[in-house]
Amino acid sequence: MKLPNLLLVISGPSGVGKGTLVSRYMERHPESYLSISLTTRKPRPNEVFGKDYFFVTPEEFRKEIENDNLLEWAQVFGDLYGTPRQPVIDALRSGRDAILEIDVQGGVRVKTCFPESVLIFVLPPSQEELRRRLTKRGTEDQETLQRRLEVAKVEFQYLKYYDFFLINDLLEVAVSDLERIIFSEKHRVSRMEQFFKEGGGPFAIP
Ligand code: ADP
Ligand code: 5GP
């Protein structure tokens, strides 16, 4: 029996380890589709165009909005970020899980458009550890780092709109927690309806 595929949203404060967690998950589940966002933010030294983000100008970003090419978009830390629509739709149609690593505003928008999506909020083990990780990453100057920590307080208020939380303490544990959330979600009886609608069902002869 093929389990249903999911539209997954991973959010959480900057520096909590979303990128690290998701890339470790993707190594273990290359069959999933990881959405690559558009952003007007400048690339960090190690970031690669088309792998981490599609880095675009504000004008190019506006064009994508006008052409309705974005599934969702938001302004985060003064820059624009958005999810290209078509690749996500294609991945879901082909039966793959689609993973969006996006901010809380985007998460809520996705849930509104796709109520069956699954929203997962990644929490740090503590505030101090969040600061340590953001500092250790060394990609933000002191002012930007401070601003990201301030915004984190607002982001936590969105936790109530999410379906699950997980704590990224030990990375390996967090990855297996993520796997277990996804496993459980795929085994919800309510999602079996999807098979019946598609003329299949758990007892259908393949
Ligand atoms: P985000 O994508 O949420 O902004 P990153 O994935 O860039 O965060 O991680 C921020 C920093 O924290 C990086 O230096 C990363 O190596 C480190 N990190 C991520 N997960 C863990 C973890 N579980 N334990 C310790 N350090 C971590
Ligand atoms: P960063 O600049 O650290 O890569 O990302 C900053 C924030 O933007 C993070 O919370 C990240 O999840 C979010 N983000 C990345 N891509 C998108 C996107 O396509 N849409 C939205 N709404 N947020 C995004």
Short mmCIF file of C-alpha atoms in Angstrom, two decimals, residues 28-198:
data_model
loop_
_atom_site.label_atom_id
_atom_site.label_comp_id
_atom_site.label_asym_id
_atom_site.label_seq_id
_atom_site.Cartn_x
_atom_site.Cartn_y
_atom_site.Cartn_z
CA ARG A 28 18.30 10.13 3.93
CA HIS A 29 15.24 10.73 1.74
CA PRO A 30 16.39 11.83 -1.70
CA GLU A 31 12.97 10.79 -3.06
CA SER A 32 11.45 13.89 -1.38
CA TYR A 33 11.41 17.22 -3.15
CA LEU A 34 13.02 20.20 -1.40
CA SER A 35 11.70 23.51 -2.67
CA ILE A 36 14.29 26.14 -3.61
CA SER A 37 13.10 29.65 -2.86
CA LEU A 38 13.64 32.92 -4.62
CA THR A 39 15.17 35.67 -2.53
CA THR A 40 16.36 39.22 -2.92
CA ARG A 41 18.88 38.64 -0.10
CA LYS A 42 22.56 38.70 -1.07
CA PRO A 43 24.22 35.26 -1.17
CA ARG A 44 26.37 34.22 1.80
CA PRO A 45 29.93 33.13 0.95
CA ASN A 46 29.14 29.41 0.68
CA GLU A 47 25.75 29.70 -0.96
CA VAL A 48 25.19 28.49 -4.51
CA PHE A 49 22.63 29.89 -6.97
CA GLY A 50 19.95 27.28 -7.66
CA LYS A 51 21.01 25.07 -4.77
CA ASP A 52 20.45 27.26 -1.72
CA TYR A 53 18.29 29.93 -3.34
CA PHE A 54 17.59 31.60 -6.63
CA PHE A 55 19.10 35.00 -5.87
CA VAL A 56 17.17 37.66 -7.78
CA THR A 57 16.76 41.43 -7.89
CA PRO A 58 13.66 43.07 -6.36
CA GLU A 59 12.44 43.76 -9.93
CA GLU A 60 12.77 40.12 -10.92
CA PHE A 61 10.96 39.11 -7.73
CA ARG A 62 8.09 41.54 -8.45
CA LYS A 63 7.74 40.03 -11.95
CA GLU A 64 7.33 36.57 -10.43
CA ILE A 65 4.57 37.90 -8.14
CA GLU A 66 2.82 39.64 -11.05
CA ASN A 67 2.94 36.45 -13.12
CA ASP A 68 1.47 34.52 -10.19
CA ASN A 69 4.44 32.17 -10.19
CA LEU A 70 4.79 32.07 -6.41
CA LEU A 71 2.89 29.70 -4.13
CA GLU A 72 3.55 32.12 -1.27
CA TRP A 73 5.96 34.93 -0.53
CA ALA A 74 6.83 37.16 2.40
CA GLN A 75 9.15 39.91 3.49
CA VAL A 76 11.58 38.58 6.11
CA PHE A 77 14.34 40.66 7.73
CA GLY A 78 13.81 43.31 5.03
CA ASP A 79 14.24 40.96 2.07
CA LEU A 80 11.72 39.16 -0.10
CA TYR A 81 11.49 35.38 -0.10
CA GLY A 82 9.09 33.23 -2.14
CA THR A 83 8.31 29.65 -3.13
CA PRO A 84 8.11 28.88 -6.87
CA ARG A 85 4.68 27.32 -7.38
CA GLN A 86 5.03 24.94 -10.33
CA PRO A 87 7.85 22.68 -9.07
CA VAL A 88 5.94 22.06 -5.83
CA ILE A 89 2.72 21.20 -7.69
CA ASP A 90 4.66 18.92 -10.08
CA ALA A 91 6.36 17.12 -7.17
CA LEU A 92 3.06 16.57 -5.36
CA ARG A 93 1.34 15.36 -8.55
CA SER A 94 4.12 12.86 -9.11
CA GLY A 95 3.55 11.43 -5.62
CA ARG A 96 6.60 12.91 -3.89
CA ASP A 97 6.63 14.70 -0.56
CA ALA A 98 7.38 18.41 -1.00
CA ILE A 99 9.29 20.22 1.73
CA LEU A 100 9.21 24.00 2.12
CA GLU A 101 11.67 25.57 4.53
CA ILE A 102 9.99 28.93 4.93
CA ASP A 103 9.15 31.53 7.56
CA VAL A 104 6.05 31.57 9.76
CA GLN A 105 4.11 34.04 7.59
CA GLY A 106 4.63 31.74 4.61
CA GLY A 107 3.69 28.71 6.72
CA VAL A 108 0.34 30.21 7.64
CA ARG A 109 -0.34 31.14 4.01
CA VAL A 110 0.41 27.61 2.84
CA LYS A 111 -1.93 26.19 5.49
CA THR A 112 -4.70 28.52 4.32
CA CYS A 113 -4.33 27.43 0.68
CA PHE A 114 -3.56 23.76 1.45
CA PRO A 115 -5.33 22.77 4.68
CA GLU A 116 -3.94 19.24 4.36
CA SER A 117 -0.35 20.53 4.56
CA VAL A 118 1.68 19.71 7.67
CA LEU A 119 3.36 22.56 9.56
CA ILE A 120 6.38 21.72 11.71
CA PHE A 121 8.05 24.28 13.99
CA VAL A 122 11.69 23.73 14.96
CA LEU A 123 12.59 24.96 18.45
CA PRO A 124 16.06 25.51 19.94
CA PRO A 125 16.97 23.70 23.17
CA SER A 126 17.29 27.18 24.78
CA GLN A 127 17.52 30.89 23.93
CA GLU A 128 21.23 30.86 24.77
CA GLU A 129 21.87 27.99 22.40
CA LEU A 130 19.99 29.83 19.62
CA ARG A 131 22.26 32.84 20.09
CA ARG A 132 25.33 30.59 20.18
CA ARG A 133 24.39 28.89 16.90
CA LEU A 134 23.61 32.14 15.14
CA THR A 135 26.91 33.60 16.36
CA LYS A 136 28.85 30.45 15.43
CA ARG A 137 27.47 30.46 11.89
CA GLY A 138 29.16 33.82 11.53
CA THR A 139 27.07 34.95 8.56
CA GLU A 140 25.44 37.96 10.24
CA ASP A 141 27.00 41.14 11.58
CA GLN A 142 26.19 42.08 15.19
CA GLU A 143 23.24 44.28 14.25
CA THR A 144 21.63 41.72 11.92
CA LEU A 145 22.17 38.99 14.49
CA GLN A 146 20.44 41.06 17.15
CA ARG A 147 17.54 41.77 14.79
CA ARG A 148 17.15 38.07 13.97
CA LEU A 149 16.97 37.26 17.69
CA GLU A 150 14.33 39.98 18.22
CA VAL A 151 12.26 38.65 15.31
CA ALA A 152 12.53 35.14 16.82
CA LYS A 153 10.35 36.34 19.73
CA VAL A 154 7.59 37.32 17.29
CA GLU A 155 8.00 34.08 15.34
CA PHE A 156 7.39 32.01 18.49
CA GLN A 157 3.91 33.54 18.65
CA TYR A 158 3.05 31.64 15.45
CA LEU A 159 3.70 28.29 17.11
CA LYS A 160 -0.03 27.91 17.81
CA TYR A 161 -0.77 27.70 14.08
CA TYR A 162 1.61 24.77 13.63
CA ASP A 163 0.74 21.07 13.76
CA PHE A 164 3.97 19.83 15.37
CA PHE A 165 7.05 21.12 17.09
CA LEU A 166 10.41 19.45 17.40
CA ILE A 167 13.45 20.43 19.42
CA ASN A 168 16.72 20.53 17.54
CA ASP A 169 19.10 19.60 20.35
CA LEU A 170 21.15 16.66 19.05
CA LEU A 171 20.93 16.79 15.29
CA GLU A 172 20.59 13.04 14.77
CA VAL A 173 17.72 12.88 17.27
CA ALA A 174 16.00 15.83 15.58
CA VAL A 175 16.26 14.13 12.16
CA SER A 176 14.69 10.95 13.49
CA ASP A 177 12.00 12.99 15.28
CA LEU A 178 11.21 14.59 11.93
CA GLU A 179 11.01 11.15 10.32
CA ARG A 180 8.66 9.99 13.04
CA ILE A 181 6.38 13.00 12.64
CA ILE A 182 6.19 12.34 8.90
CA PHE A 183 5.62 8.61 9.45
CA SER A 184 2.76 9.29 11.89
CA GLU A 185 1.15 11.88 9.66
CA LYS A 186 1.15 9.45 6.73
CA HIS A 187 -0.62 6.87 8.88
CA ARG A 188 -3.56 9.08 9.85
CA VAL A 189 -6.78 7.25 9.08
CA SER A 190 -8.27 10.53 7.83
CA ARG A 191 -5.66 10.58 5.06
CA MET A 192 -6.82 7.18 3.82
CA GLU A 193 -9.73 9.05 2.24
CA GLN A 194 -7.29 10.23 -0.38
CA PHE A 195 -6.95 6.65 -1.66
CA PHE A 196 -10.68 6.11 -1.85
CA LYS A 197 -11.12 9.36 -3.76
CA GLU A 198 -8.47 8.25 -6.21
#
